[in-house]
Amino acid sequence: MIHRIIAVASVGVLGYFVLMQLYLLTLALISAFALDKERMLERFGRIDDMLVSDVSPPVSIVLPAYNEEVGVVESVRSVAMISYPRFEIVVVNDGSNDGTLQKLIDTFNLVPVPLPFRANIPTAQVGQVYHSTRPVSITVVDKLNGGRADALNAGINVARFPYVMLTDADVLIDGKALVNAMRHVVEDRDRTVAVGGNIRPLNGCVVKFGHIVEANVPESFIERWQLLEYVRSFVAARPAWASFNGLPLVSGAFGIYLREAVVNVGGLTSGHMGEDMDLTMRIHRYYRSRGEPYRMVYAPSALVWTEVPSTRQVLRRQRIRWHRGLMTAAHDFRSSFFNPHHGAVGMISWPTMVLFEYLAPIIEMAGYLIVPIAIILGAVAWENALLMLALAFLAGAFTSLIALLLDERYGYFNRPLAALRLVLIVFVENFGLRQQTVWWRVRALIGGGSTHGWGDMQRRGVANLGKAS
Amino acid sequence: MDGLLPVITLLMATATLIAALTLVAVKLAHRIILVGRGVRSAIYIAALGEMIATKLLPSHMPRQWARDRLFHQAIIDYRRLLSGEDGEFVDELIKRSKVLPSLRRCIQPPWLNAIRLRAIGSYVELASQQEIPHLRSLLTDRNEFVRFHAAHGLGRLGDVASVPLILDLCVRVRAWEVAKLADSLPLFGREAVYPICRWIDLAWQSPNSTEQAVAEAARTLGLIGDLDAEMTLLELLESDRREWRIAAASALGRIGSDSSRFALLRALRNESWEVRARSVRALAYLADGSVAPIVSGLLSDSQWWVRQNAAETLGELPGGVVELTKALESEDHFAADAARNQLAELRLLPAGVSPRLSVETQ
């Protein structure tokens, strides 16, 4: 009897992986079509006309900063150099203990101003507001520490324009990212409430004057693996979700929202570990429950480069935090699970997010335990178990390679050595790092490991990422 | 199952290996292509530069040049840069290189969309007056990119007769294409004002006219800024369609006559807040200080955007700063906030004004 149960469980684990890989391959296929359409518009859609148009909607760019002394100036400079007709930068200093605020004041000649604003979203107490009009309109809000979500809410309150771009102070934004993202708004102003962007690891890239001058595959194994993860998620999955208006997550590193939509749902949830997913899902629920037409789109050519963890300790904390965020969201939005009233989000993207993201570490971990037991008990022949394991890994590698092939249209990382490094990481990730990540995510589910509201990321500064550690 | 598993694994291993090799090959090919493009671009720029400098027309040019988009780009860049005698020489080079017949062939439907679109992009930049009939025929192409590129080409060549054709097209196509087509209309210049006004008059009667097409036409009239468009815009400002009133309000500000000013002042009482917001912003273009006290009244509007636009307009009007400073003392907190915000933006906030951060909710 036990033999049979274990044999069935082993086949069940295999079946789960086959189903997951089929789902990911389907997403990659749909993404290929969506990316083709996007590429066509980008190349032939005369998008640059928007740059000289006086009807391009203005955008407030909100950058929350907590102890970002090392990279904040470079980030603000990169944002200030964005090509777009009308935008303002709102930096929120969330009670930093280092010299973040002073560095901003000194570099941009900020002066204290009694800037009036309405606290549409409640936040921790705001102190002084600083302003400068050089090189562009920069407003710095100094407030008491309240976490990333609270800082973003304060920035949204101060933002003057109808669209807010929520991002981080440790990112470099591509010069054409905003115009490529806002194109979607211009095409359908009435329905577009959010636009997500394409995030890339900045580690290994050479940055000069706030711009990427050379995009490289990172040197270290951990950073390179994260590059692969970002490509899998942002190139092979999100375009597909967005094509049927089922985007379950607009990434926190680059998301443009209709300000009114964020205010209507009460802003970002302070203390939530996955505040970006929480906000996306609440906006979905808000519009679905009112039956108002809306769309959340994904702009793959809106590129943003962000610093990713370069040590296992920081990566572990980040992954635990992300998975806890997903866990909380899975609980909060359980009513969306297979809910036909929530459209494609309720019927496709949210259930698959829960099944293949939230539950994946449990099932994978169970597989690592059950299969050896099945072999010892003789319930499964070791040759078959080995083949099953090989099949699961090969299917994963195949999906990753398809994602990298789709990514080729952006033309990054095309040095011969970079190609080999990427292919190598596709296969090597299955031996050690993958299992470790599964363990971290299982720990997140059972409550182990400590995290901090701002992620405890040790910044090297965006300008220094291309240099050796 | 036992027999099937090794076969599936083997197939998956083969597929993965092929994908890996493809990826490496594609990346290498991509790099080689990029290097090749750089070399070809340099050759074209140098060769064309030499011909223009020496004014020597070659008896013939390599046939493959006419098909290479890098050559198209190089010659487009020279054409944009040069005028007068040099510009005429570039036109002669375009003729001699037979680039236009080659591009015309590539735009025809049997070719793949990527090739067609690449060709139309260069074609509209290089086309001369003789190409107008062909460009007009492309307005009915099945591909939307080809259509709006053709509209831009016609705009560049100033073919006013095609303005009604483009506006008719706006009625039949999706919203985003209307916006793209409308972008081409200001290129036609003042000559386009009469056909646009006439088209709006006819569209008004027609049940097929879409709100967006007329609104885009009105916006174009504003961008051209010709007094002849005033009557049409004044009528649109009085229409029962909100989108038309909004577009007309923006456009009238750029025309700047007395009638426009009176119409815009009347529109400040419009029931639609979008019309009020646009009208008050449009008044800034008139630079008439006498309207500042009236604009100041809109600092107490119920809508944030109207108050914001009124404050911005006062910041630009002669005497507007005085009105903003007066509004600081207003009992209406919303008006005082809007004024304080704008004065802070202008760095004109009087000393001693309380640095209060307003925390009222809307």
GROMACS .gro file of C-alpha atoms in nm, chain B residues 56-309:
model
  254
  525LEU     CA    1   3.078   6.410  -5.917
  526LEU     CA    2   2.787   6.186  -6.009
  527PRO     CA    3   2.890   5.826  -6.067
  528SER     CA    4   2.777   5.676  -6.401
  529HIS     CA    5   2.606   5.402  -6.203
  530MET     CA    6   2.581   5.284  -5.845
  531PRO     CA    7   2.592   4.923  -5.723
  532ARG     CA    8   2.240   4.783  -5.751
  533GLN     CA    9   2.246   4.640  -5.398
  534TRP     CA   10   2.291   4.989  -5.252
  535ALA     CA   11   1.937   5.080  -5.352
  536ARG     CA   12   1.808   4.783  -5.152
  537ASP     CA   13   2.016   4.843  -4.840
  538ARG     CA   14   1.839   5.029  -4.561
  539LEU     CA   15   2.170   5.156  -4.427
  540PHE     CA   16   2.225   5.332  -4.759
  541HIS     CA   17   1.871   5.473  -4.730
  542GLN     CA   18   1.950   5.600  -4.382
  543ALA     CA   19   2.277   5.759  -4.494
  544ILE     CA   20   2.114   5.940  -4.787
  545ILE     CA   21   1.819   6.049  -4.569
  546ASP     CA   22   2.063   6.199  -4.319
  547TYR     CA   23   2.243   6.393  -4.596
  548ARG     CA   24   1.915   6.512  -4.738
  549ARG     CA   25   1.803   6.644  -4.401
  550LEU     CA   26   2.135   6.817  -4.343
  551LEU     CA   27   2.190   6.980  -4.679
  552SER     CA   28   1.999   7.245  -4.868
  553GLY     CA   29   2.049   7.464  -5.175
  554GLU     CA   30   2.287   7.336  -5.439
  555ASP     CA   31   2.405   7.049  -5.220
  556GLY     CA   32   2.044   6.949  -5.149
  557GLU     CA   33   1.968   6.942  -5.521
  558PHE     CA   34   2.275   6.726  -5.575
  559VAL     CA   35   2.147   6.480  -5.312
  560ASP     CA   36   1.811   6.470  -5.497
  561GLU     CA   37   2.000   6.385  -5.814
  562LEU     CA   38   2.187   6.111  -5.625
  563ILE     CA   39   1.855   5.969  -5.508
  564LYS     CA   40   1.738   5.956  -5.871
  565ARG     CA   41   2.064   5.807  -5.996
  566SER     CA   42   2.074   5.538  -5.727
  567LYS     CA   43   1.722   5.420  -5.831
  568VAL     CA   44   1.639   5.391  -5.464
  569LEU     CA   45   1.276   5.504  -5.499
  570PRO     CA   46   1.169   5.236  -5.755
  571SER     CA   47   1.339   4.976  -5.534
  572LEU     CA   48   1.152   5.098  -5.224
  573ARG     CA   49   0.820   5.112  -5.415
  574ARG     CA   50   0.864   4.746  -5.507
  575CYS     CA   51   0.938   4.649  -5.145
  576ILE     CA   52   0.624   4.823  -5.017
  577GLN     CA   53   0.396   4.603  -5.230
  578PRO     CA   54   0.195   4.339  -5.039
  579PRO     CA   55   0.372   4.014  -5.137
  580TRP     CA   56   0.665   4.119  -4.921
  581LEU     CA   57   0.672   4.046  -4.548
  582ASN     CA   58   0.544   4.320  -4.319
  583ALA     CA   59   0.889   4.382  -4.168
  584ILE     CA   60   1.036   4.450  -4.516
  585ARG     CA   61   0.738   4.662  -4.623
  586LEU     CA   62   0.751   4.877  -4.310
  587ARG     CA   63   1.123   4.926  -4.330
  588ALA     CA   64   1.078   5.037  -4.691
  589ILE     CA   65   0.787   5.276  -4.627
  590GLY     CA   66   0.985   5.448  -4.349
  591SER     CA   67   1.262   5.536  -4.595
  592TYR     CA   68   1.023   5.595  -4.887
  593VAL     CA   69   0.827   5.872  -4.715
  594GLU     CA   70   1.149   6.050  -4.627
  595LEU     CA   71   1.294   6.031  -4.978
  596ALA     CA   72   0.977   6.068  -5.187
  597SER     CA   73   0.946   6.359  -5.429
  598GLN     CA   74   0.631   6.523  -5.574
  599GLN     CA   75   0.609   6.251  -5.842
  600GLU     CA   76   0.541   5.993  -5.570
  601ILE     CA   77   0.222   6.163  -5.442
  602PRO     CA   78  -0.024   5.939  -5.638
  603HIS     CA   79   0.150   5.630  -5.503
  604LEU     CA   80   0.149   5.764  -5.147
  605ARG     CA   81  -0.222   5.844  -5.176
  606SER     CA   82  -0.292   5.488  -5.290
  607LEU     CA   83  -0.108   5.364  -4.979
  608LEU     CA   84  -0.365   5.539  -4.757
  609THR     CA   85  -0.595   5.246  -4.834
  610ASP     CA   86  -0.333   4.979  -4.761
  611ARG     CA   87  -0.443   4.694  -4.534
  612ASN     CA   88  -0.153   4.759  -4.294
  613GLU     CA   89  -0.210   5.044  -4.046
  614PHE     CA   90   0.161   5.128  -4.021
  615VAL     CA   91   0.183   5.174  -4.398
  616ARG     CA   92  -0.125   5.398  -4.386
  617PHE     CA   93   0.001   5.641  -4.125
  618HIS     CA   94   0.350   5.650  -4.272
  619ALA     CA   95   0.191   5.741  -4.606
  620ALA     CA   96  -0.001   6.021  -4.432
  621HIS     CA   97   0.326   6.156  -4.291
  622GLY     CA   98   0.485   6.138  -4.637
  623LEU     CA   99   0.196   6.334  -4.789
  624GLY     CA  100   0.225   6.587  -4.508
  625ARG     CA  101   0.595   6.627  -4.574
  626LEU     CA  102   0.526   6.689  -4.943
  627GLY     CA  103   0.243   6.931  -4.855
  628ASP     CA  104  -0.023   6.756  -5.066
  629VAL     CA  105  -0.325   6.941  -4.924
  630ALA     CA  106  -0.568   6.748  -5.145
  631SER     CA  107  -0.502   6.440  -4.936
  632VAL     CA  108  -0.612   6.606  -4.607
  633PRO     CA  109  -0.982   6.504  -4.646
  634LEU     CA  110  -0.868   6.152  -4.739
  635ILE     CA  111  -0.669   6.127  -4.416
  636LEU     CA  112  -0.957   6.264  -4.208
  637ASP     CA  113  -1.200   6.021  -4.373
  638LEU     CA  114  -0.958   5.746  -4.282
  639CYS     CA  115  -0.964   5.867  -3.919
  640VAL     CA  116  -1.336   5.788  -3.904
  641ARG     CA  117  -1.281   5.425  -4.003
  642VAL     CA  118  -0.980   5.319  -3.796
  643ARG     CA  119  -0.899   5.237  -3.433
  644ALA     CA  120  -0.828   5.507  -3.174
  645TRP     CA  121  -0.451   5.471  -3.167
  646GLU     CA  122  -0.424   5.498  -3.544
  647VAL     CA  123  -0.638   5.812  -3.541
  648ALA     CA  124  -0.383   5.968  -3.305
  649LYS     CA  125  -0.100   5.862  -3.537
  650LEU     CA  126  -0.276   5.993  -3.849
  651ALA     CA  127  -0.359   6.320  -3.673
  652ASP     CA  128   0.011   6.373  -3.599
  653SER     CA  129   0.065   6.409  -3.974
  654LEU     CA  130  -0.191   6.690  -4.019
  655PRO     CA  131   0.014   6.984  -3.880
  656LEU     CA  132   0.281   6.899  -4.139
  657PHE     CA  133   0.049   7.029  -4.413
  658GLY     CA  134   0.070   7.380  -4.265
  659ARG     CA  135  -0.169   7.674  -4.314
  660GLU     CA  136  -0.288   7.545  -4.651
  661ALA     CA  137  -0.464   7.265  -4.466
  662VAL     CA  138  -0.687   7.495  -4.259
  663TYR     CA  139  -0.960   7.534  -4.522
  664PRO     CA  140  -0.991   7.159  -4.606
  665ILE     CA  141  -0.992   7.069  -4.235
  666CYS     CA  142  -1.263   7.326  -4.153
  667ARG     CA  143  -1.470   7.212  -4.449
  668TRP     CA  144  -1.430   6.849  -4.344
  669ILE     CA  145  -1.541   6.934  -3.987
  670ASP     CA  146  -1.849   7.114  -4.123
  671LEU     CA  147  -1.944   6.806  -4.327
  672ALA     CA  148  -1.856   6.563  -4.048
  673TRP     CA  149  -2.086   6.752  -3.815
  674GLN     CA  150  -2.381   6.658  -4.034
  675SER     CA  151  -2.266   6.301  -4.089
  676PRO     CA  152  -2.384   6.027  -3.853
  677ASN     CA  153  -2.060   5.834  -3.916
  678SER     CA  154  -1.829   6.095  -3.773
  679THR     CA  155  -1.645   5.977  -3.466
  680GLU     CA  156  -1.579   6.209  -3.175
  681GLN     CA  157  -1.208   6.146  -3.186
  682ALA     CA  158  -1.161   6.228  -3.555
  683VAL     CA  159  -1.325   6.570  -3.521
  684ALA     CA  160  -1.143   6.637  -3.193
  685GLU     CA  161  -0.809   6.556  -3.357
  686ALA     CA  162  -0.895   6.782  -3.651
  687ALA     CA  163  -0.977   7.065  -3.409
  688ARG     CA  164  -0.652   7.006  -3.220
  689THR     CA  165  -0.464   7.028  -3.551
  690LEU     CA  166  -0.628   7.364  -3.623
  691GLY     CA  167  -0.494   7.483  -3.288
  692LEU     CA  168  -0.144   7.362  -3.369
  693ILE     CA  169  -0.151   7.543  -3.703
  694GLY     CA  170  -0.290   7.850  -3.524
  695ASP     CA  171  -0.452   8.029  -3.821
  696LEU     CA  172  -0.726   8.289  -3.770
  697ASP     CA  173  -0.932   8.135  -4.054
  698ALA     CA  174  -1.005   7.837  -3.830
  699GLU     CA  175  -1.163   8.049  -3.560
  700MET     CA  176  -1.527   8.028  -3.672
  701THR     CA  177  -1.518   7.649  -3.688
  702LEU     CA  178  -1.353   7.623  -3.347
  703LEU     CA  179  -1.603   7.863  -3.190
  704GLU     CA  180  -1.886   7.643  -3.318
  705LEU     CA  181  -1.715   7.334  -3.179
  706LEU     CA  182  -1.679   7.506  -2.842
  707GLU     CA  183  -2.057   7.544  -2.833
  708SER     CA  184  -2.127   7.186  -2.947
  709ASP     CA  185  -2.294   6.926  -2.728
  710ARG     CA  186  -1.995   6.688  -2.747
  711ARG     CA  187  -1.753   6.715  -2.460
  712GLU     CA  188  -1.445   6.592  -2.655
  713TRP     CA  189  -1.501   6.856  -2.924
  714ARG     CA  190  -1.539   7.134  -2.667
  715ILE     CA  191  -1.217   7.028  -2.494
  716ALA     CA  192  -1.019   7.022  -2.821
  717ALA     CA  193  -1.168   7.352  -2.937
  718ALA     CA  194  -1.084   7.523  -2.605
  719SER     CA  195  -0.717   7.425  -2.635
  720ALA     CA  196  -0.704   7.528  -2.998
  721LEU     CA  197  -0.866   7.870  -2.952
  722GLY     CA  198  -0.594   7.974  -2.708
  723ARG     CA  199  -0.341   7.952  -2.989
  724ILE     CA  200  -0.551   8.163  -3.226
  725GLY     CA  201  -0.559   8.456  -2.995
  726SER     CA  202  -0.824   8.692  -3.132
  727ASP     CA  203  -1.079   8.892  -2.926
  728SER     CA  204  -1.358   8.651  -3.020
  729SER     CA  205  -1.143   8.361  -2.896
  730ARG     CA  206  -1.083   8.537  -2.568
  731PHE     CA  207  -1.453   8.603  -2.509
  732ALA     CA  208  -1.542   8.246  -2.603
  733LEU     CA  209  -1.281   8.106  -2.366
  734LEU     CA  210  -1.396   8.331  -2.083
  735ARG     CA  211  -1.752   8.206  -2.143
  736ALA     CA  212  -1.623   7.847  -2.143
  737LEU     CA  213  -1.485   7.900  -1.790
  738ARG     CA  214  -1.843   7.848  -1.676
  739ASN     CA  215  -1.888   7.526  -1.876
  740GLU     CA  216  -2.041   7.236  -1.680
  741SER     CA  217  -1.756   7.003  -1.785
  742TRP     CA  218  -1.449   7.047  -1.566
  743GLU     CA  219  -1.224   6.929  -1.850
  744VAL     CA  220  -1.351   7.214  -2.069
  745ARG     CA  221  -1.295   7.461  -1.782
  746ALA     CA  222  -0.943   7.325  -1.724
  747ARG     CA  223  -0.848   7.350  -2.091
  748SER     CA  224  -1.007   7.692  -2.136
  749VAL     CA  225  -0.827   7.844  -1.839
  750ARG     CA  226  -0.495   7.700  -1.960
  751ALA     CA  227  -0.562   7.828  -2.312
  752LEU     CA  228  -0.599   8.181  -2.174
  753ALA     CA  229  -0.230   8.172  -2.082
  754TYR     CA  230  -0.139   8.178  -2.453
  755LEU     CA  231  -0.325   8.509  -2.497
  756ALA     CA  232  -0.097   8.684  -2.245
  757ASP     CA  233  -0.375   8.932  -2.165
  758GLY     CA  234  -0.340   9.058  -1.808
  759SER     CA  235  -0.698   9.192  -1.799
  760VAL     CA  236  -0.833   8.837  -1.761
  761ALA     CA  237  -0.624   8.764  -1.448
  762PRO     CA  238  -0.898   8.859  -1.195
  763ILE     CA  239  -1.146   8.631  -1.375
  764VAL     CA  240  -0.894   8.345  -1.386
  765SER     CA  241  -0.829   8.401  -1.016
  766GLY     CA  242  -1.193   8.304  -0.950
  767LEU     CA  243  -1.119   7.954  -1.077
  768LEU     CA  244  -0.872   7.898  -0.792
  769SER     CA  245  -1.183   7.805  -0.594
  770ASP     CA  246  -1.315   7.558  -0.851
  771SER     CA  247  -1.437   7.223  -0.718
  772GLN     CA  248  -1.186   7.032  -0.936
  773TRP     CA  249  -0.816   7.009  -0.856
  774TRP     CA  250  -0.711   7.020  -1.222
  775VAL     CA  251  -0.904   7.341  -1.284
  776ARG     CA  252  -0.747   7.506  -0.977
  777GLN     CA  253  -0.402   7.382  -1.080
  778ASN     CA  254  -0.442   7.510  -1.437
   0.00000   0.00000   0.00000
